[in-house]
Amino acid sequence: ECPSRCSAPRSTSPGSPDQSPSSQRSNCRRLLEVQGLLEVRHTGNQLVSQIITATGSTKEHGAANFYTLHQSPEEIAETVSQAFMGLSIQCAKCHNHPFERWTQDNYYGMAAFFNRVQRKKTRRADELFVWTSNSGEVTQPRTGKQMKPWLVMLKLLNAGF
């Protein structure tokens, strides 16, 4: 079994389709690579910044594997806000949050930030290359407005979030 107690067997077989046992083991391996960052004793802010800004090969840069676990920019925005900021923004996907200050514009602006993260397969098995693009707006469905990346995310990263 996997040492992280996710009960996945240790062996892997490259090239398996998503949701297969092999894919689950691969996700477990990626989790362990991210956990390896914790062993270096990064502060929480450094760890989050490394994960969110990760680029390059998923085989060579463990933090880049974060972007292999999520398919849509909305999923990434929701995960980042919940896991790293302690905020649930899912309500703002459909309407302005009833109890918090989150608006639909905030939600889709945050999704636009992560929509610029691009991935492509490489020639190596189970490897992706992650990079950021200069474009990748998201459409806010209620207004039809093209949302640019939410500047608060940029400020957080520049401040060593």
Short mmCIF file of N, CA and C in Angstrom, two decimals, residues 6-157:
data_model
loop_
_atom_site.label_atom_id
_atom_site.label_comp_id
_atom_site.label_asym_id
_atom_site.label_seq_id
_atom_site.Cartn_x
_atom_site.Cartn_y
_atom_site.Cartn_z
N CYS A 6 -3.37 6.05 1.35
CA CYS A 6 -4.54 6.19 0.48
C CYS A 6 -4.98 4.83 -0.04
N SER A 7 -4.31 3.78 0.37
CA SER A 7 -4.59 2.38 0.07
C SER A 7 -4.40 2.01 -1.40
N ALA A 8 -3.65 2.82 -2.13
CA ALA A 8 -3.32 2.45 -3.51
C ALA A 8 -2.08 1.57 -3.50
N PRO A 9 -2.05 0.52 -4.32
CA PRO A 9 -0.84 -0.31 -4.40
C PRO A 9 0.33 0.53 -4.88
N ARG A 10 1.54 0.11 -4.55
CA ARG A 10 2.72 0.88 -4.91
C ARG A 10 3.07 0.84 -6.38
N SER A 11 2.82 -0.25 -7.07
CA SER A 11 3.25 -0.35 -8.46
C SER A 11 2.38 0.52 -9.36
N THR A 12 2.96 1.00 -10.47
CA THR A 12 2.22 1.81 -11.43
C THR A 12 2.45 1.25 -12.82
N SER A 13 1.51 1.50 -13.69
CA SER A 13 1.68 1.13 -15.09
C SER A 13 1.44 2.36 -15.93
N PRO A 14 2.46 2.85 -16.67
CA PRO A 14 2.32 4.09 -17.42
C PRO A 14 1.29 3.98 -18.54
N GLY A 15 0.71 5.14 -18.88
CA GLY A 15 -0.19 5.21 -20.02
C GLY A 15 -1.60 4.73 -19.76
N SER A 16 -2.00 4.58 -18.51
CA SER A 16 -3.35 4.10 -18.21
C SER A 16 -4.34 5.24 -18.34
N PRO A 17 -5.60 4.94 -18.69
CA PRO A 17 -6.60 6.01 -18.79
C PRO A 17 -6.95 6.57 -17.43
N ASP A 18 -7.54 7.78 -17.43
CA ASP A 18 -7.96 8.43 -16.18
C ASP A 18 -8.94 7.56 -15.42
N GLN A 19 -8.96 7.71 -14.11
CA GLN A 19 -9.85 7.01 -13.20
C GLN A 19 -9.55 5.52 -13.07
N SER A 20 -8.53 5.02 -13.71
CA SER A 20 -8.15 3.63 -13.54
C SER A 20 -7.35 3.49 -12.25
N PRO A 21 -7.14 2.26 -11.77
CA PRO A 21 -6.31 2.09 -10.59
C PRO A 21 -4.92 2.70 -10.78
N SER A 22 -4.39 2.58 -11.99
CA SER A 22 -3.07 3.16 -12.26
C SER A 22 -3.10 4.68 -12.12
N SER A 23 -4.17 5.30 -12.61
CA SER A 23 -4.31 6.74 -12.49
C SER A 23 -4.41 7.15 -11.03
N GLN A 24 -5.13 6.35 -10.24
CA GLN A 24 -5.24 6.65 -8.82
C GLN A 24 -3.87 6.54 -8.15
N ARG A 25 -3.09 5.55 -8.54
CA ARG A 25 -1.74 5.41 -7.98
C ARG A 25 -0.88 6.60 -8.40
N SER A 26 -1.05 7.04 -9.64
CA SER A 26 -0.29 8.18 -10.13
C SER A 26 -0.64 9.43 -9.32
N ASN A 27 -1.94 9.62 -9.02
CA ASN A 27 -2.34 10.75 -8.19
C ASN A 27 -1.70 10.65 -6.81
N CYS A 28 -1.63 9.45 -6.28
CA CYS A 28 -1.00 9.24 -4.98
C CYS A 28 0.48 9.62 -5.05
N ARG A 29 1.14 9.21 -6.13
CA ARG A 29 2.56 9.55 -6.30
C ARG A 29 2.74 11.06 -6.34
N ARG A 30 1.84 11.74 -7.05
CA ARG A 30 1.92 13.20 -7.14
C ARG A 30 1.73 13.83 -5.77
N LEU A 31 0.81 13.29 -4.99
CA LEU A 31 0.59 13.80 -3.64
C LEU A 31 1.87 13.66 -2.82
N LEU A 32 2.52 12.53 -2.94
CA LEU A 32 3.76 12.32 -2.19
C LEU A 32 4.84 13.29 -2.64
N GLU A 33 4.89 13.63 -3.93
CA GLU A 33 5.86 14.60 -4.42
C GLU A 33 5.60 15.96 -3.82
N VAL A 34 4.33 16.36 -3.73
CA VAL A 34 3.99 17.63 -3.11
C VAL A 34 4.34 17.58 -1.63
N GLN A 35 4.07 16.45 -0.98
CA GLN A 35 4.42 16.31 0.43
C GLN A 35 5.92 16.44 0.62
N GLY A 36 6.70 16.07 -0.38
CA GLY A 36 8.15 16.23 -0.31
C GLY A 36 8.54 17.68 -0.10
N LEU A 37 7.75 18.61 -0.60
CA LEU A 37 8.01 20.02 -0.37
C LEU A 37 7.90 20.35 1.12
N LEU A 38 6.97 19.67 1.80
CA LEU A 38 6.81 19.92 3.22
C LEU A 38 8.04 19.48 4.00
N GLU A 39 8.69 18.42 3.55
CA GLU A 39 9.86 17.91 4.25
C GLU A 39 11.03 18.89 4.19
N VAL A 40 11.03 19.80 3.22
CA VAL A 40 12.09 20.80 3.10
C VAL A 40 11.86 21.93 4.10
N ARG A 41 10.75 21.87 4.79
CA ARG A 41 10.39 22.84 5.83
C ARG A 41 10.14 24.24 5.27
N HIS A 42 9.38 24.31 4.20
CA HIS A 42 8.95 25.60 3.68
C HIS A 42 7.91 26.17 4.63
N THR A 43 7.83 27.50 4.65
CA THR A 43 6.71 28.08 5.38
C THR A 43 5.46 27.84 4.55
N GLY A 44 4.32 27.99 5.16
CA GLY A 44 3.06 27.80 4.44
C GLY A 44 2.96 28.70 3.22
N ASN A 45 3.36 29.96 3.37
CA ASN A 45 3.29 30.89 2.26
C ASN A 45 4.19 30.47 1.11
N GLN A 46 5.40 30.02 1.42
CA GLN A 46 6.32 29.57 0.39
C GLN A 46 5.77 28.35 -0.34
N LEU A 47 5.20 27.43 0.41
CA LEU A 47 4.66 26.21 -0.18
C LEU A 47 3.51 26.54 -1.14
N VAL A 48 2.57 27.37 -0.69
CA VAL A 48 1.44 27.74 -1.53
C VAL A 48 1.93 28.47 -2.78
N SER A 49 2.85 29.40 -2.61
CA SER A 49 3.39 30.14 -3.75
C SER A 49 4.06 29.20 -4.75
N GLN A 50 4.84 28.24 -4.25
CA GLN A 50 5.50 27.28 -5.15
C GLN A 50 4.48 26.44 -5.91
N ILE A 51 3.42 26.05 -5.26
CA ILE A 51 2.41 25.21 -5.92
C ILE A 51 1.66 26.03 -6.97
N ILE A 52 1.20 27.22 -6.60
CA ILE A 52 0.40 28.02 -7.52
C ILE A 52 1.21 28.51 -8.71
N THR A 53 2.48 28.81 -8.52
CA THR A 53 3.30 29.33 -9.61
C THR A 53 4.13 28.26 -10.30
N ALA A 54 3.91 27.00 -9.98
CA ALA A 54 4.72 25.92 -10.54
C ALA A 54 4.61 25.84 -12.05
N THR A 55 5.74 25.65 -12.70
CA THR A 55 5.79 25.44 -14.14
C THR A 55 6.85 24.39 -14.43
N GLY A 56 6.84 23.90 -15.65
CA GLY A 56 7.84 22.93 -16.07
C GLY A 56 7.32 21.51 -16.06
N SER A 57 8.24 20.58 -16.11
CA SER A 57 7.92 19.16 -16.16
C SER A 57 7.35 18.68 -14.83
N THR A 58 6.29 17.89 -14.92
CA THR A 58 5.71 17.31 -13.71
C THR A 58 6.62 16.23 -13.13
N LYS A 59 7.53 15.71 -13.91
CA LYS A 59 8.49 14.72 -13.40
C LYS A 59 9.63 15.40 -12.65
N GLU A 60 9.96 16.62 -13.05
CA GLU A 60 11.10 17.32 -12.45
C GLU A 60 10.70 18.35 -11.40
N HIS A 61 9.46 18.81 -11.46
CA HIS A 61 8.97 19.83 -10.52
C HIS A 61 7.69 19.31 -9.90
N GLY A 62 7.82 18.70 -8.74
CA GLY A 62 6.69 18.06 -8.08
C GLY A 62 5.48 18.95 -7.90
N ALA A 63 5.71 20.23 -7.61
CA ALA A 63 4.59 21.14 -7.37
C ALA A 63 3.73 21.33 -8.62
N ALA A 64 4.30 21.15 -9.81
CA ALA A 64 3.53 21.30 -11.06
C ALA A 64 2.45 20.24 -11.17
N ASN A 65 2.58 19.16 -10.43
CA ASN A 65 1.56 18.10 -10.45
C ASN A 65 0.21 18.58 -9.92
N PHE A 66 0.20 19.67 -9.19
CA PHE A 66 -1.07 20.24 -8.73
C PHE A 66 -2.00 20.47 -9.91
N TYR A 67 -1.45 20.91 -11.03
CA TYR A 67 -2.26 21.22 -12.20
C TYR A 67 -2.66 20.00 -13.01
N THR A 68 -2.18 18.83 -12.64
CA THR A 68 -2.65 17.61 -13.31
C THR A 68 -3.86 17.02 -12.60
N LEU A 69 -4.12 17.46 -11.39
CA LEU A 69 -5.22 16.92 -10.60
C LEU A 69 -6.54 17.62 -10.88
N HIS A 70 -6.50 18.76 -11.55
CA HIS A 70 -7.69 19.55 -11.82
C HIS A 70 -7.76 19.86 -13.30
N GLN A 71 -8.95 19.76 -13.87
CA GLN A 71 -9.09 19.97 -15.31
C GLN A 71 -9.55 21.38 -15.69
N SER A 72 -10.42 21.97 -14.92
CA SER A 72 -10.96 23.27 -15.31
C SER A 72 -10.40 24.38 -14.42
N PRO A 73 -10.35 25.60 -14.95
CA PRO A 73 -9.89 26.72 -14.12
C PRO A 73 -10.82 26.97 -12.93
N GLU A 74 -12.10 26.64 -13.11
CA GLU A 74 -13.04 26.81 -12.00
C GLU A 74 -12.70 25.84 -10.86
N GLU A 75 -12.39 24.58 -11.20
CA GLU A 75 -12.00 23.60 -10.17
C GLU A 75 -10.74 24.06 -9.45
N ILE A 76 -9.78 24.59 -10.19
CA ILE A 76 -8.54 25.06 -9.57
C ILE A 76 -8.83 26.22 -8.64
N ALA A 77 -9.63 27.18 -9.09
CA ALA A 77 -9.97 28.34 -8.25
C ALA A 77 -10.66 27.90 -6.96
N GLU A 78 -11.60 26.97 -7.07
CA GLU A 78 -12.31 26.48 -5.89
C GLU A 78 -11.37 25.75 -4.94
N THR A 79 -10.48 24.93 -5.47
CA THR A 79 -9.53 24.19 -4.63
C THR A 79 -8.56 25.13 -3.95
N VAL A 80 -8.01 26.09 -4.70
CA VAL A 80 -7.05 27.04 -4.12
C VAL A 80 -7.71 27.85 -3.01
N SER A 81 -8.92 28.34 -3.27
CA SER A 81 -9.57 29.16 -2.24
C SER A 81 -9.89 28.35 -1.00
N GLN A 82 -10.34 27.10 -1.17
CA GLN A 82 -10.68 26.25 -0.02
C GLN A 82 -9.43 25.77 0.72
N ALA A 83 -8.47 25.23 -0.02
CA ALA A 83 -7.31 24.61 0.61
C ALA A 83 -6.29 25.61 1.14
N PHE A 84 -6.07 26.69 0.41
CA PHE A 84 -4.99 27.60 0.77
C PHE A 84 -5.45 28.90 1.41
N MET A 85 -6.71 29.27 1.19
CA MET A 85 -7.21 30.52 1.77
C MET A 85 -8.30 30.27 2.80
N GLY A 86 -8.77 29.02 2.92
CA GLY A 86 -9.80 28.68 3.89
C GLY A 86 -11.15 29.27 3.56
N LEU A 87 -11.40 29.55 2.29
CA LEU A 87 -12.66 30.17 1.87
C LEU A 87 -13.38 29.28 0.87
N SER A 88 -14.67 29.17 1.03
CA SER A 88 -15.48 28.44 0.06
C SER A 88 -16.11 29.44 -0.89
N ILE A 89 -15.78 29.33 -2.18
CA ILE A 89 -16.30 30.29 -3.16
C ILE A 89 -17.28 29.65 -4.13
N GLN A 90 -17.64 28.38 -3.92
CA GLN A 90 -18.49 27.68 -4.87
C GLN A 90 -19.83 28.40 -5.09
N CYS A 91 -20.41 29.01 -4.07
CA CYS A 91 -21.68 29.73 -4.22
C CYS A 91 -21.59 30.80 -5.29
N ALA A 92 -20.44 31.46 -5.37
CA ALA A 92 -20.28 32.58 -6.30
C ALA A 92 -20.20 32.13 -7.75
N LYS A 93 -20.16 30.83 -7.99
CA LYS A 93 -20.19 30.36 -9.37
C LYS A 93 -21.54 30.69 -10.01
N CYS A 94 -22.61 30.59 -9.24
CA CYS A 94 -23.95 30.81 -9.77
C CYS A 94 -24.57 32.14 -9.34
N HIS A 95 -24.14 32.67 -8.20
CA HIS A 95 -24.72 33.91 -7.68
C HIS A 95 -23.73 34.52 -6.71
N ASN A 96 -23.91 35.79 -6.41
CA ASN A 96 -23.06 36.43 -5.41
C ASN A 96 -23.25 35.70 -4.09
N HIS A 97 -22.16 35.49 -3.38
CA HIS A 97 -22.21 34.72 -2.14
C HIS A 97 -23.14 35.42 -1.14
N PRO A 98 -24.07 34.69 -0.51
CA PRO A 98 -25.05 35.34 0.37
C PRO A 98 -24.48 35.84 1.70
N PHE A 99 -23.39 35.26 2.19
CA PHE A 99 -22.89 35.63 3.52
C PHE A 99 -21.48 36.19 3.49
N GLU A 100 -20.81 36.10 2.38
CA GLU A 100 -19.44 36.60 2.26
C GLU A 100 -19.40 37.70 1.21
N ARG A 101 -18.24 38.27 1.02
CA ARG A 101 -18.10 39.36 0.07
C ARG A 101 -17.76 38.86 -1.34
N TRP A 102 -17.79 37.56 -1.57
CA TRP A 102 -17.46 37.00 -2.89
C TRP A 102 -18.58 37.29 -3.88
N THR A 103 -18.19 37.80 -5.05
CA THR A 103 -19.14 38.03 -6.12
C THR A 103 -18.85 37.08 -7.27
N GLN A 104 -19.77 37.01 -8.21
CA GLN A 104 -19.51 36.20 -9.40
C GLN A 104 -18.32 36.74 -10.17
N ASP A 105 -18.14 38.06 -10.19
CA ASP A 105 -16.98 38.63 -10.86
C ASP A 105 -15.69 38.16 -10.20
N ASN A 106 -15.66 38.11 -8.86
CA ASN A 106 -14.48 37.59 -8.15
C ASN A 106 -14.21 36.15 -8.56
N TYR A 107 -15.25 35.33 -8.55
CA TYR A 107 -15.12 33.91 -8.86
C TYR A 107 -14.53 33.71 -10.26
N TYR A 108 -15.14 34.36 -11.25
CA TYR A 108 -14.69 34.15 -12.62
C TYR A 108 -13.38 34.88 -12.91
N GLY A 109 -13.07 35.93 -12.15
CA GLY A 109 -11.76 36.56 -12.26
C GLY A 109 -10.66 35.65 -11.73
N MET A 110 -10.97 34.94 -10.64
CA MET A 110 -10.01 33.97 -10.10
C MET A 110 -9.86 32.79 -11.07
N ALA A 111 -10.96 32.35 -11.66
CA ALA A 111 -10.89 31.28 -12.65
C ALA A 111 -10.07 31.72 -13.86
N ALA A 112 -10.20 32.99 -14.27
CA ALA A 112 -9.41 33.51 -15.39
C ALA A 112 -7.92 33.48 -15.07
N PHE A 113 -7.58 33.74 -13.81
CA PHE A 113 -6.17 33.66 -13.38
C PHE A 113 -5.62 32.27 -13.68
N PHE A 114 -6.40 31.23 -13.34
CA PHE A 114 -5.94 29.85 -13.53
C PHE A 114 -6.20 29.33 -14.94
N ASN A 115 -7.02 30.03 -15.71
CA ASN A 115 -7.26 29.62 -17.09
C ASN A 115 -6.01 29.82 -17.95
N ARG A 116 -5.08 30.62 -17.48
CA ARG A 116 -3.85 30.86 -18.21
C ARG A 116 -2.81 29.75 -18.00
N VAL A 117 -3.09 28.87 -17.07
CA VAL A 117 -2.20 27.72 -16.86
C VAL A 117 -2.46 26.72 -17.98
N GLN A 118 -1.41 26.40 -18.71
CA GLN A 118 -1.53 25.48 -19.84
C GLN A 118 -0.75 24.21 -19.54
N ARG A 119 -1.18 23.11 -20.15
CA ARG A 119 -0.51 21.83 -19.97
C ARG A 119 -0.42 21.13 -21.32
N LYS A 120 0.66 20.38 -21.50
CA LYS A 120 0.74 19.52 -22.69
C LYS A 120 1.52 18.27 -22.33
N LYS A 121 1.16 17.18 -22.99
CA LYS A 121 1.85 15.92 -22.77
C LYS A 121 3.24 16.00 -23.41
N THR A 122 4.16 15.28 -22.81
CA THR A 122 5.49 15.19 -23.38
C THR A 122 5.69 13.76 -23.90
N ARG A 123 6.87 13.48 -24.37
CA ARG A 123 7.15 12.14 -24.89
C ARG A 123 7.35 11.12 -23.77
N ARG A 124 7.61 11.61 -22.58
CA ARG A 124 7.81 10.71 -21.45
C ARG A 124 6.45 10.28 -20.88
N ALA A 125 6.36 9.03 -20.49
CA ALA A 125 5.11 8.50 -19.93
C ALA A 125 4.73 9.25 -18.66
N ASP A 126 3.46 9.52 -18.49
CA ASP A 126 2.92 10.17 -17.29
C ASP A 126 3.56 11.52 -16.99
N GLU A 127 3.99 12.24 -18.01
CA GLU A 127 4.59 13.55 -17.79
C GLU A 127 3.82 14.61 -18.56
N LEU A 128 3.61 15.74 -17.90
CA LEU A 128 3.05 16.91 -18.55
C LEU A 128 4.03 18.06 -18.38
N PHE A 129 3.95 19.01 -19.30
CA PHE A 129 4.72 20.24 -19.16
C PHE A 129 3.71 21.34 -18.87
N VAL A 130 3.93 22.10 -17.82
CA VAL A 130 3.01 23.14 -17.36
C VAL A 130 3.66 24.50 -17.58
N TRP A 131 2.91 25.44 -18.15
CA TRP A 131 3.39 26.80 -18.34
C TRP A 131 2.22 27.76 -18.28
N THR A 132 2.52 29.06 -18.23
CA THR A 132 1.44 30.06 -18.20
C THR A 132 1.43 30.82 -19.52
N SER A 133 0.23 31.13 -19.95
CA SER A 133 0.00 31.87 -21.19
C SER A 133 -0.30 33.32 -20.84
N ASN A 134 -0.16 34.20 -21.83
CA ASN A 134 -0.48 35.61 -21.63
C ASN A 134 -1.96 35.91 -21.82
N SER A 135 -2.73 34.92 -22.24
CA SER A 135 -4.15 35.13 -22.43
C SER A 135 -4.91 33.95 -21.84
N GLY A 136 -6.22 34.10 -21.75
CA GLY A 136 -7.03 33.02 -21.21
C GLY A 136 -8.15 33.52 -20.35
N GLU A 137 -8.88 34.53 -20.83
CA GLU A 137 -9.98 35.08 -20.07
C GLU A 137 -11.10 34.04 -19.94
N VAL A 138 -12.00 34.27 -19.01
CA VAL A 138 -13.15 33.41 -18.76
C VAL A 138 -14.40 34.28 -18.88
N THR A 139 -15.46 33.73 -19.45
CA THR A 139 -16.71 34.48 -19.59
C THR A 139 -17.58 34.31 -18.35
N GLN A 140 -17.99 35.44 -17.79
CA GLN A 140 -18.91 35.43 -16.65
C GLN A 140 -20.30 35.18 -17.23
N PRO A 141 -20.93 34.04 -16.92
CA PRO A 141 -22.16 33.65 -17.60
C PRO A 141 -23.35 34.58 -17.40
N ARG A 142 -23.46 35.20 -16.27
CA ARG A 142 -24.62 36.08 -16.01
C ARG A 142 -24.56 37.34 -16.85
N THR A 143 -23.36 37.93 -17.00
CA THR A 143 -23.22 39.19 -17.72
C THR A 143 -22.68 39.02 -19.13
N GLY A 144 -22.06 37.87 -19.43
CA GLY A 144 -21.43 37.66 -20.72
C GLY A 144 -20.10 38.39 -20.85
N LYS A 145 -19.64 38.99 -19.77
CA LYS A 145 -18.41 39.78 -19.75
C LYS A 145 -17.18 38.88 -19.72
N GLN A 146 -16.17 39.22 -20.52
CA GLN A 146 -14.90 38.50 -20.48
C GLN A 146 -14.13 38.96 -19.24
N MET A 147 -13.87 38.03 -18.34
CA MET A 147 -13.20 38.36 -17.09
C MET A 147 -11.70 38.21 -17.25
N LYS A 148 -10.99 39.23 -16.86
CA LYS A 148 -9.53 39.17 -16.84
C LYS A 148 -9.11 38.59 -15.49
N PRO A 149 -7.87 38.11 -15.37
CA PRO A 149 -7.42 37.55 -14.09
C PRO A 149 -7.61 38.54 -12.95
N TRP A 150 -8.09 38.02 -11.86
CA TRP A 150 -8.37 38.82 -10.68
C TRP A 150 -7.06 39.31 -10.08
N LEU A 151 -6.88 40.61 -9.98
CA LEU A 151 -5.61 41.19 -9.54
C LEU A 151 -5.26 40.85 -8.10
N VAL A 152 -6.25 40.52 -7.29
CA VAL A 152 -5.96 40.14 -5.90
C VAL A 152 -5.04 38.92 -5.88
N MET A 153 -5.24 37.97 -6.80
CA MET A 153 -4.36 36.79 -6.85
C MET A 153 -2.93 37.21 -7.15
N LEU A 154 -2.75 38.15 -8.08
CA LEU A 154 -1.40 38.63 -8.39
C LEU A 154 -0.78 39.33 -7.19
N LYS A 155 -1.56 40.13 -6.49
CA LYS A 155 -1.05 40.82 -5.29
C LYS A 155 -0.65 39.82 -4.22
N LEU A 156 -1.45 38.78 -4.02
CA LEU A 156 -1.13 37.76 -3.02
C LEU A 156 0.19 37.08 -3.36
N LEU A 157 0.37 36.73 -4.63
CA LEU A 157 1.60 36.05 -5.04
C LEU A 157 2.81 36.97 -4.91
#
